Amino acid sequence: MTKFRIEKDTMGEVQVPVNVLWGAQTERSRNNFKIGVPASMPLEIVYGFAYLKKAAAYTNCELGVLPEEKRDLIAQVCDEILEGKHDDQFPLVIWQTGSGTQSNMNVNEVIANRAHQLAGNTIGEGEKTLQPNDDVNKSQSSNDTFPTGMHIAAYKKLIETTIPGIEALHKTLESKSKEFASVVKIGRTHLMDATPLTLGQEFSGYASQLAHGLKALKNTLPHLAELALGGTAVGTGINTPKGYAENVAGYIAKFTDLPFITAENKFEALAAHDAIVESHGALKQLAVSLNKIANDVRMLASGPRSGIGEISIPANEPGSSIMPGKVNPTQCEALTMVCAQVIGNDVAISVGGMQGHYELNVFKPVMAANMLQSAQLIGDACISFDEHCAKGIEANTDVINKQLNNSLMLVTALNPKIGYYKAAEIANTAHKNGTTLKEEAVNLGYLTETEFDQWVKPENMVGN
């Protein structure tokens, strides 16, 4: 049977389980928003709060509004949170108030109650060692802490997970481009035969897509590094000591070892989350690129006997519960599903970005959660696709050469010699009769076998 203690907030008394660190406001939210239970608020946001609460404590102490002993207690609990020691003390869901107030208070209450324990006291007994609002939340508002936490979390996720994953796959695609540089194959446009190119050139396009997407993503980082903390309720910085915004950003940069700065305009930082929209837009661009790459790979590898089959990909696991020996392009399928999720997340983030009414955006939690999910998914999926598919791609040169030499579009090389219309007549006749280009070119009297062999060379049709 669960035992309870009594916690109080401005709305009165609340029963809270005795074995938890959270308090009254967390418990109210836990009971009022049973949507998507169990907890769905990403821990990365909680850790972002831990960084900023520690930084705020140091700044408040430095500016003379918080005693050192309270600073040290707050910092100690924040370090414990960052070590993952209290992960189970953050039970709230994404689907709460749009400012994330309850999550802010969840962190404040956990820090205050844990500090009470560290001071040698029992939670629920005696006067609190730290007050959640007056001490832990000093010089802060949920309206500037939550966007600060989401920026910290998103920035860290991008540089620790997303960007390394993309860079690893990009490196492999560049390597494959060089490896396949001399493999001449038939090109395809509109899913129909086209003029030749090399398999290396084809892969160079994939590598270039990721390079541009990676550059676009990195270009969003400076905006994401701007922090709202110091704006408090509406952006004016009410109830903060002079110099607070700059100092607290400096401490966050120090604690995270990342280039965070205070936002130039706090009104934008609270009322609009364009930095999240911008960064996720770059993730959407990458999702579009990755979807194209994965689809090309699985179509090029289709078969093994009744498809295109120009490349082979690793056989990682059985592909069917009924068809023995079947192997499927599972990494391609996983990656394209990730891309679909990211593009869906972008819609939610775009809609969320529109919900800045006057001085506050009220879709912060869902924007943060979708951003973090996309960043994690793309990073993980790139690593998985790289390790279990891209690195093992091989060229099936026999199939490539057969399809290349059988293509009617090699006739394009004759355009400068005999003109478009005669060349088209050769191709159409060969297709109708099921013969080769060379046979029909000679039969129609437009050139000799020697001329055909001299002029129609696939390796000379792939550019410089």
Short mmCIF file of C-alpha atoms in Angstrom, two decimals:
data_model
loop_
_atom_site.label_atom_id
_atom_site.label_comp_id
_atom_site.label_asym_id
_atom_site.label_seq_id
_atom_site.Cartn_x
_atom_site.Cartn_y
_atom_site.Cartn_z
CA MET A 1 0.00 0.00 0.00
CA THR A 2 1.42 3.38 -1.05
CA LYS A 3 2.18 5.78 1.80
CA PHE A 4 1.83 9.50 1.30
CA ARG A 5 3.17 12.71 2.75
CA ILE A 6 1.60 16.15 2.53
CA GLU A 7 3.18 18.79 0.26
CA LYS A 8 1.88 22.34 -0.18
CA ASP A 9 1.84 24.85 -3.03
CA THR A 10 -0.10 28.06 -3.59
CA MET A 11 -3.26 26.05 -4.28
CA GLY A 12 -3.13 24.12 -1.02
CA GLU A 13 -2.17 20.67 0.20
CA VAL A 14 -1.47 17.66 -2.00
CA GLN A 15 -0.74 14.05 -1.13
CA VAL A 16 2.59 12.90 -2.59
CA PRO A 17 4.08 9.39 -2.32
CA VAL A 18 6.61 9.37 0.52
CA ASN A 19 9.35 7.69 -1.52
CA VAL A 20 9.69 10.36 -4.23
CA LEU A 21 11.61 13.61 -4.45
CA TRP A 22 9.02 15.63 -6.33
CA GLY A 23 6.47 17.89 -4.68
CA ALA A 24 2.99 19.34 -4.95
CA GLN A 25 3.09 20.93 -8.40
CA THR A 26 4.64 17.84 -9.98
CA GLU A 27 1.98 15.65 -8.38
CA ARG A 28 -0.82 17.91 -9.62
CA SER A 29 0.52 17.70 -13.16
CA ARG A 30 0.98 13.95 -12.89
CA ASN A 31 -2.70 13.59 -11.98
CA ASN A 32 -4.10 16.22 -14.34
CA PHE A 33 -2.29 15.19 -17.54
CA LYS A 34 -2.55 11.43 -17.89
CA ILE A 35 -1.76 11.65 -21.59
CA GLY A 36 0.89 9.40 -23.06
CA VAL A 37 1.73 7.89 -19.70
CA PRO A 38 4.30 6.71 -18.64
CA ALA A 39 6.56 9.74 -18.60
CA SER A 40 7.31 11.12 -22.02
CA MET A 41 9.24 14.31 -21.25
CA PRO A 42 12.71 13.58 -22.65
CA LEU A 43 15.42 13.25 -20.02
CA GLU A 44 17.62 15.44 -22.23
CA ILE A 45 15.33 18.34 -21.29
CA VAL A 46 15.69 17.45 -17.60
CA TYR A 47 19.47 17.44 -17.98
CA GLY A 48 19.26 20.79 -19.75
CA PHE A 49 17.40 22.09 -16.71
CA ALA A 50 20.09 20.70 -14.42
CA TYR A 51 22.77 22.64 -16.28
CA LEU A 52 20.79 25.87 -16.16
CA LYS A 53 19.71 25.53 -12.51
CA LYS A 54 23.34 25.01 -11.49
CA ALA A 55 24.41 27.96 -13.62
CA ALA A 56 21.64 30.13 -12.15
CA ALA A 57 22.72 29.22 -8.62
CA TYR A 58 26.33 30.19 -9.32
CA THR A 59 25.26 33.42 -11.00
CA ASN A 60 22.84 34.37 -8.22
CA CYS A 61 25.56 33.72 -5.65
CA GLU A 62 28.11 35.74 -7.60
CA LEU A 63 25.66 38.63 -7.87
CA GLY A 64 24.90 38.55 -4.15
CA VAL A 65 21.34 37.24 -4.10
CA LEU A 66 21.93 33.60 -3.03
CA PRO A 67 24.10 32.34 -0.16
CA GLU A 68 27.03 30.04 -0.96
CA GLU A 69 25.62 27.15 1.08
CA LYS A 70 22.42 27.17 -1.00
CA ARG A 71 24.42 27.47 -4.21
CA ASP A 72 26.47 24.43 -3.28
CA LEU A 73 23.42 22.34 -2.42
CA ILE A 74 21.72 23.21 -5.70
CA ALA A 75 24.90 22.44 -7.62
CA GLN A 76 25.36 19.11 -5.85
CA VAL A 77 21.85 17.93 -6.69
CA CYS A 78 22.20 19.14 -10.29
CA ASP A 79 25.36 17.09 -10.63
CA GLU A 80 23.50 14.05 -9.30
CA ILE A 81 20.75 14.61 -11.88
CA LEU A 82 23.33 14.86 -14.66
CA GLU A 83 24.84 11.58 -13.47
CA GLY A 84 21.43 9.95 -14.00
CA LYS A 85 20.87 9.22 -10.31
CA HIS A 86 17.34 10.62 -10.24
CA ASP A 87 15.94 9.76 -13.66
CA ASP A 88 12.84 8.20 -12.11
CA GLN A 89 11.94 11.43 -10.35
CA PHE A 90 10.74 13.17 -13.52
CA PRO A 91 7.39 11.50 -14.29
CA LEU A 92 5.71 14.21 -16.34
CA VAL A 93 4.47 14.02 -19.92
CA ILE A 94 5.00 16.23 -22.94
CA TRP A 95 1.28 16.96 -23.05
CA GLN A 96 1.09 19.57 -20.30
CA THR A 97 1.09 23.35 -20.26
CA GLY A 98 2.71 24.76 -23.39
CA SER A 99 5.28 26.71 -21.41
CA GLY A 100 6.57 23.59 -19.67
CA THR A 101 5.88 25.15 -16.26
CA GLN A 102 5.18 21.83 -14.56
CA SER A 103 8.47 20.36 -15.79
CA ASN A 104 10.32 23.42 -14.54
CA MET A 105 8.69 23.00 -11.16
CA ASN A 106 9.34 19.26 -11.23
CA VAL A 107 13.06 20.01 -11.40
CA ASN A 108 12.79 22.76 -8.77
CA GLU A 109 10.99 20.43 -6.35
CA VAL A 110 13.37 17.52 -6.87
CA ILE A 111 16.37 19.79 -6.26
CA ALA A 112 14.79 21.32 -3.16
CA ASN A 113 13.75 18.01 -1.61
CA ARG A 114 17.01 16.25 -2.39
CA ALA A 115 18.91 19.22 -0.90
CA HIS A 116 16.78 18.82 2.23
CA GLN A 117 17.98 15.21 2.42
CA LEU A 118 21.59 16.19 1.84
CA ALA A 119 21.29 18.64 4.71
CA GLY A 120 20.43 15.69 6.97
CA ASN A 121 16.67 16.14 7.07
CA THR A 122 13.64 14.05 6.18
CA ILE A 123 11.45 15.18 3.30
CA GLY A 124 8.15 16.56 4.57
CA GLU A 125 9.51 17.33 8.03
CA GLY A 126 10.62 20.73 9.23
CA GLU A 127 11.19 23.89 7.24
CA LYS A 128 12.60 23.23 3.78
CA THR A 129 16.34 23.78 3.45
CA LEU A 130 15.72 25.23 -0.01
CA GLN A 131 12.51 26.70 -1.37
CA PRO A 132 11.65 25.47 -4.91
CA ASN A 133 10.49 28.90 -6.10
CA ASP A 134 12.47 31.37 -4.00
CA ASP A 135 15.84 29.61 -4.12
CA VAL A 136 16.05 27.03 -6.93
CA ASN A 137 13.97 29.15 -9.33
CA LYS A 138 15.50 32.48 -8.28
CA SER A 139 15.90 34.94 -11.18
CA GLN A 140 13.99 32.56 -13.44
CA SER A 141 10.60 31.89 -15.00
CA SER A 142 9.36 28.74 -16.69
CA ASN A 143 9.02 30.98 -19.75
CA ASP A 144 12.79 31.39 -20.05
CA THR A 145 14.01 28.18 -18.41
CA PHE A 146 12.17 25.74 -20.67
CA PRO A 147 13.42 27.29 -23.94
CA THR A 148 16.90 27.39 -22.43
CA GLY A 149 16.65 23.72 -21.48
CA MET A 150 15.40 22.78 -24.93
CA HIS A 151 18.23 24.67 -26.64
CA ILE A 152 20.83 23.01 -24.43
CA ALA A 153 19.32 19.59 -25.08
CA ALA A 154 18.94 20.09 -28.83
CA TYR A 155 22.44 21.51 -29.31
CA LYS A 156 24.04 18.66 -27.36
CA LYS A 157 22.02 16.05 -29.24
CA LEU A 158 23.00 17.45 -32.62
CA ILE A 159 26.72 17.60 -31.94
CA GLU A 160 26.94 14.37 -29.94
CA THR A 161 24.64 12.11 -31.97
CA THR A 162 23.30 13.57 -35.19
CA ILE A 163 26.34 15.17 -36.78
CA PRO A 164 28.75 12.27 -36.00
CA GLY A 165 26.28 9.83 -37.55
CA ILE A 166 25.90 11.86 -40.73
CA GLU A 167 29.65 12.39 -40.98
CA ALA A 168 30.32 8.65 -40.71
CA LEU A 169 27.88 7.82 -43.52
CA HIS A 170 29.19 10.68 -45.64
CA LYS A 171 32.73 9.37 -45.28
CA THR A 172 31.65 5.91 -46.45
CA LEU A 173 29.75 7.26 -49.46
CA GLU A 174 32.76 9.33 -50.48
CA SER A 175 34.93 6.22 -50.17
CA LYS A 176 32.51 4.20 -52.30
CA SER A 177 32.51 6.97 -54.89
CA LYS A 178 36.26 6.57 -55.28
CA GLU A 179 36.10 2.77 -55.15
CA PHE A 180 33.55 2.67 -57.99
CA ALA A 181 35.13 5.45 -60.07
CA SER A 182 35.93 3.19 -63.03
CA VAL A 183 32.72 1.12 -63.01
CA VAL A 184 30.76 2.34 -66.04
CA LYS A 185 27.04 1.62 -65.89
CA ILE A 186 23.84 2.71 -67.54
CA GLY A 187 22.16 5.80 -66.17
CA ARG A 188 18.43 6.10 -65.55
CA THR A 189 16.09 9.09 -65.72
CA HIS A 190 12.31 8.80 -65.24
CA LEU A 191 13.17 5.19 -64.20
CA MET A 192 14.05 4.60 -67.88
CA ASP A 193 17.41 3.90 -69.52
CA ALA A 194 19.57 6.97 -70.07
CA THR A 195 23.19 7.66 -71.02
CA PRO A 196 26.05 6.05 -69.08
CA LEU A 197 27.81 7.29 -66.00
CA THR A 198 30.04 5.58 -63.47
CA LEU A 199 28.80 3.99 -60.29
CA GLY A 200 31.28 6.28 -58.58
CA GLN A 201 29.61 9.33 -60.06
CA GLU A 202 26.26 8.06 -58.86
CA PHE A 203 27.61 7.66 -55.32
CA SER A 204 29.29 11.06 -55.49
CA GLY A 205 25.82 12.55 -55.79
CA TYR A 206 24.78 10.84 -52.58
CA ALA A 207 27.88 12.07 -50.78
CA SER A 208 27.27 15.61 -52.04
CA GLN A 209 23.68 15.54 -50.76
CA LEU A 210 24.86 14.69 -47.27
CA ALA A 211 27.65 17.26 -47.41
CA HIS A 212 25.19 20.04 -48.22
CA GLY A 213 22.71 18.84 -45.61
CA LEU A 214 25.44 18.65 -42.99
CA LYS A 215 26.57 22.18 -43.81
CA ALA A 216 23.00 23.48 -43.53
CA LEU A 217 22.59 21.79 -40.14
CA LYS A 218 25.85 23.17 -38.78
CA ASN A 219 24.87 26.64 -39.95
CA THR A 220 21.87 26.55 -37.60
CA LEU A 221 23.97 25.90 -34.50
CA PRO A 222 24.83 29.55 -33.70
CA HIS A 223 21.14 30.46 -33.49
CA LEU A 224 20.49 27.39 -31.35
CA ALA A 225 23.33 28.44 -29.03
CA GLU A 226 21.43 31.58 -28.01
CA LEU A 227 19.74 31.11 -24.63
CA ALA A 228 16.55 32.71 -23.33
CA LEU A 229 17.56 32.61 -19.65
CA GLY A 230 17.41 36.10 -18.21
CA GLY A 231 14.20 37.05 -19.98
CA THR A 232 12.05 35.68 -17.12
CA ALA A 233 8.29 36.14 -17.65
CA VAL A 234 7.91 38.20 -20.84
CA GLY A 235 11.46 39.03 -21.93
CA THR A 236 12.09 42.11 -19.80
CA GLY A 237 14.21 40.28 -17.24
CA ILE A 238 12.06 41.32 -14.28
CA ASN A 239 13.39 40.06 -10.90
CA THR A 240 16.91 39.40 -12.19
CA PRO A 241 20.01 41.18 -10.82
CA LYS A 242 22.06 43.32 -13.18
CA GLY A 243 24.35 41.28 -15.42
CA TYR A 244 22.46 38.05 -14.75
CA ALA A 245 21.69 37.03 -18.37
CA GLU A 246 25.27 37.29 -19.58
CA ASN A 247 26.74 35.64 -16.50
CA VAL A 248 24.35 32.70 -16.44
CA ALA A 249 24.99 31.97 -20.12
CA GLY A 250 28.71 32.04 -19.36
CA TYR A 251 28.30 29.47 -16.63
CA ILE A 252 26.19 27.22 -18.86
CA ALA A 253 28.89 27.41 -21.52
CA LYS A 254 31.48 26.52 -18.89
CA PHE A 255 29.52 23.58 -17.45
CA THR A 256 28.61 22.12 -20.85
CA ASP A 257 31.85 23.06 -22.64
CA LEU A 258 29.70 24.38 -25.48
CA PRO A 259 29.55 27.90 -26.99
CA PHE A 260 26.27 29.06 -25.45
CA ILE A 261 25.58 32.79 -25.24
CA THR A 262 22.70 34.89 -24.01
CA ALA A 263 20.09 35.62 -26.66
CA GLU A 264 20.39 39.09 -28.15
CA ASN A 265 16.63 39.57 -27.97
CA LYS A 266 14.80 37.85 -25.12
CA PHE A 267 11.37 38.75 -26.50
CA GLU A 268 12.08 36.62 -29.57
CA ALA A 269 13.61 33.89 -27.40
CA LEU A 270 10.40 33.49 -25.37
CA ALA A 271 7.71 34.21 -27.95
CA ALA A 272 9.21 32.49 -30.99
CA HIS A 273 11.25 29.33 -31.37
CA ASP A 274 12.57 29.97 -34.85
CA ALA A 275 15.93 28.42 -33.94
CA ILE A 276 14.22 25.07 -33.36
CA VAL A 277 12.20 25.46 -36.57
CA GLU A 278 15.39 26.33 -38.46
CA SER A 279 17.46 23.46 -37.06
CA HIS A 280 14.70 20.94 -37.62
CA GLY A 281 14.29 22.28 -41.15
CA ALA A 282 17.87 21.19 -41.76
CA LEU A 283 17.02 17.77 -40.32
CA LYS A 284 14.07 17.58 -42.70
CA GLN A 285 16.39 18.38 -45.60
CA LEU A 286 18.67 15.56 -44.50
CA ALA A 287 15.68 13.23 -44.22
CA VAL A 288 14.74 14.03 -47.82
CA SER A 289 18.31 13.29 -48.93
CA LEU A 290 18.61 10.10 -46.92
CA ASN A 291 15.30 8.83 -48.25
CA LYS A 292 16.51 9.29 -51.84
CA ILE A 293 19.81 7.57 -51.09
CA ALA A 294 18.19 4.60 -49.33
CA ASN A 295 15.62 4.14 -52.09
CA ASP A 296 18.29 4.22 -54.80
CA VAL A 297 20.38 1.64 -52.93
CA ARG A 298 17.50 -0.77 -52.48
CA MET A 299 16.41 -0.45 -56.11
CA LEU A 300 19.95 -0.87 -57.42
CA ALA A 301 20.27 -3.97 -55.21
CA SER A 302 16.87 -5.40 -56.15
CA GLY A 303 16.76 -9.01 -57.23
CA PRO A 304 18.81 -11.04 -56.85
CA ARG A 305 17.66 -12.50 -60.20
CA SER A 306 14.57 -10.58 -61.23
CA GLY A 307 15.55 -7.05 -60.36
CA ILE A 308 18.21 -4.51 -61.33
CA GLY A 309 20.92 -6.14 -59.23
CA GLU A 310 23.73 -3.76 -60.15
CA ILE A 311 25.00 -3.70 -56.58
CA SER A 312 24.87 -6.15 -53.72
CA ILE A 313 24.25 -5.19 -50.11
CA PRO A 314 25.01 -7.21 -46.96
CA ALA A 315 22.63 -10.05 -46.11
CA ASN A 316 22.02 -9.31 -42.46
CA GLU A 317 19.06 -11.50 -41.55
CA PRO A 318 16.40 -13.76 -43.10
CA GLY A 319 13.82 -11.74 -44.97
CA SER A 320 10.77 -13.95 -44.90
CA SER A 321 8.98 -16.31 -42.58
CA ILE A 322 7.63 -18.31 -45.53
CA MET A 323 10.09 -17.89 -48.42
CA PRO A 324 13.35 -19.73 -47.67
CA GLY A 325 16.53 -17.90 -48.64
CA LYS A 326 14.89 -14.52 -49.10
CA VAL A 327 16.96 -11.51 -48.00
CA ASN A 328 15.52 -8.00 -47.86
CA PRO A 329 17.02 -4.46 -47.86
CA THR A 330 16.11 -3.98 -44.22
CA GLN A 331 18.52 -1.15 -43.48
CA CYS A 332 17.09 0.82 -46.39
CA GLU A 333 13.59 0.24 -45.08
CA ALA A 334 14.53 1.30 -41.54
CA LEU A 335 16.21 4.46 -42.80
CA THR A 336 13.27 5.48 -44.97
CA MET A 337 10.86 4.94 -42.06
CA VAL A 338 13.05 7.23 -39.96
CA CYS A 339 12.86 9.81 -42.74
CA ALA A 340 9.08 9.58 -42.74
CA GLN A 341 9.00 10.14 -38.97
CA VAL A 342 11.33 13.14 -39.19
CA ILE A 343 9.26 14.75 -41.94
CA GLY A 344 6.15 14.19 -39.82
CA ASN A 345 7.91 15.72 -36.83
CA ASP A 346 8.74 18.74 -38.95
CA VAL A 347 5.05 19.38 -39.50
CA ALA A 348 4.43 19.31 -35.74
CA ILE A 349 7.38 21.64 -35.14
CA SER A 350 6.27 24.03 -37.87
CA VAL A 351 2.78 24.19 -36.37
CA GLY A 352 4.33 24.59 -32.93
CA GLY A 353 6.46 27.46 -34.13
CA MET A 354 3.30 29.28 -35.19
CA GLN A 355 1.90 29.25 -31.65
CA GLY A 356 3.75 32.30 -30.35
CA HIS A 357 0.90 34.41 -29.03
CA TYR A 358 2.11 37.87 -27.99
CA GLU A 359 4.98 37.30 -25.50
CA LEU A 360 5.03 33.51 -25.25
CA ASN A 361 5.13 30.45 -27.45
CA VAL A 362 2.95 27.79 -25.85
CA PHE A 363 4.03 24.67 -27.77
CA LYS A 364 7.47 24.35 -26.21
CA PRO A 365 7.30 20.74 -24.93
CA VAL A 366 6.08 19.17 -28.18
CA MET A 367 8.58 21.15 -30.23
CA ALA A 368 11.43 20.08 -27.97
CA ALA A 369 10.38 16.43 -27.92
CA ASN A 370 10.03 16.20 -31.70
CA MET A 371 13.34 17.96 -32.24
CA LEU A 372 15.17 15.57 -29.95
CA GLN A 373 13.52 12.51 -31.46
CA SER A 374 14.45 13.55 -34.99
CA ALA A 375 18.03 14.37 -34.03
CA GLN A 376 18.42 11.01 -32.29
CA LEU A 377 16.76 9.03 -35.09
CA ILE A 378 18.83 10.54 -37.89
CA GLY A 379 22.08 10.06 -36.01
CA ASP A 380 21.29 6.47 -35.06
CA ALA A 381 19.89 5.56 -38.49
CA CYS A 382 22.93 6.93 -40.31
CA ILE A 383 25.24 4.87 -38.11
CA SER A 384 23.11 1.74 -38.59
CA PHE A 385 22.87 2.21 -42.36
CA ASP A 386 26.58 2.92 -42.57
CA GLU A 387 27.71 -0.06 -40.50
CA HIS A 388 25.22 -2.66 -41.76
CA CYS A 389 24.70 -1.59 -45.37
CA ALA A 390 26.79 1.17 -46.96
CA LYS A 391 30.21 -0.17 -45.97
CA GLY A 392 29.35 -3.56 -47.47
CA ILE A 393 28.02 -2.38 -50.83
CA GLU A 394 29.74 -4.09 -53.78
CA ALA A 395 29.42 -3.59 -57.53
CA ASN A 396 28.01 -6.51 -59.54
CA THR A 397 30.10 -5.82 -62.62
CA ASP A 398 28.73 -8.70 -64.71
CA VAL A 399 25.18 -7.42 -64.34
CA ILE A 400 26.29 -3.83 -64.83
CA ASN A 401 28.10 -4.64 -68.07
CA LYS A 402 25.22 -6.73 -69.42
CA GLN A 403 22.69 -3.97 -68.82
CA LEU A 404 25.06 -1.31 -70.11
CA ASN A 405 25.76 -3.07 -73.39
CA ASN A 406 22.09 -3.89 -73.85
CA SER A 407 20.93 -0.29 -73.46
CA LEU A 408 19.44 1.51 -76.45
CA MET A 409 20.48 4.89 -75.04
CA LEU A 410 24.08 4.32 -76.07
CA VAL A 411 22.81 5.54 -79.42
CA THR A 412 23.07 9.07 -77.99
CA ALA A 413 26.78 8.96 -78.84
CA LEU A 414 25.81 8.96 -82.54
CA ASN A 415 23.93 12.27 -82.41
CA PRO A 416 26.98 14.38 -83.35
CA LYS A 417 27.89 11.92 -86.14
CA ILE A 418 24.62 11.16 -87.94
CA GLY A 419 22.08 13.43 -86.25
CA TYR A 420 19.28 12.92 -83.74
CA TYR A 421 16.65 11.59 -86.16
CA LYS A 422 18.78 8.85 -87.73
CA ALA A 423 20.03 7.85 -84.29
CA ALA A 424 16.42 7.65 -83.04
CA GLU A 425 15.51 5.49 -86.03
CA ILE A 426 18.31 3.08 -85.13
CA ALA A 427 17.15 2.85 -81.50
CA ASN A 428 13.46 2.43 -82.35
CA THR A 429 14.19 -0.24 -84.98
CA ALA A 430 16.47 -2.17 -82.64
CA HIS A 431 13.83 -2.06 -79.93
CA LYS A 432 11.10 -3.22 -82.33
CA ASN A 433 13.16 -6.05 -83.80
CA GLY A 434 14.87 -7.11 -80.58
CA THR A 435 18.25 -6.56 -82.20
CA THR A 436 21.32 -4.58 -81.21
CA LEU A 437 22.09 -0.97 -82.02
CA LYS A 438 25.11 -2.06 -84.01
CA GLU A 439 23.11 -4.48 -86.15
CA GLU A 440 20.45 -1.92 -87.05
CA ALA A 441 22.94 0.90 -87.59
CA VAL A 442 24.66 -1.24 -90.21
CA ASN A 443 21.40 -2.63 -91.68
CA LEU A 444 20.03 0.89 -92.16
CA GLY A 445 23.25 1.89 -93.90
CA TYR A 446 24.01 4.81 -91.61
CA LEU A 447 27.50 3.62 -90.59
CA THR A 448 29.88 0.70 -90.70
CA GLU A 449 30.73 -1.74 -87.94
CA THR A 450 34.11 -0.07 -87.58
CA GLU A 451 32.53 3.36 -87.22
CA PHE A 452 30.05 2.06 -84.65
CA ASP A 453 32.81 0.48 -82.55
CA GLN A 454 34.83 3.68 -82.78
CA TRP A 455 32.01 6.06 -81.88
CA VAL A 456 29.88 4.10 -79.40
CA LYS A 457 32.13 3.56 -76.42
CA PRO A 458 30.35 3.78 -73.01
CA GLU A 459 33.54 4.69 -71.21
CA ASN A 460 33.82 7.81 -73.37
CA MET A 461 30.28 8.92 -72.50
CA VAL A 462 30.71 9.56 -68.78
CA GLY A 463 32.30 13.01 -68.92
CA ASN A 464 35.80 14.15 -68.05
#
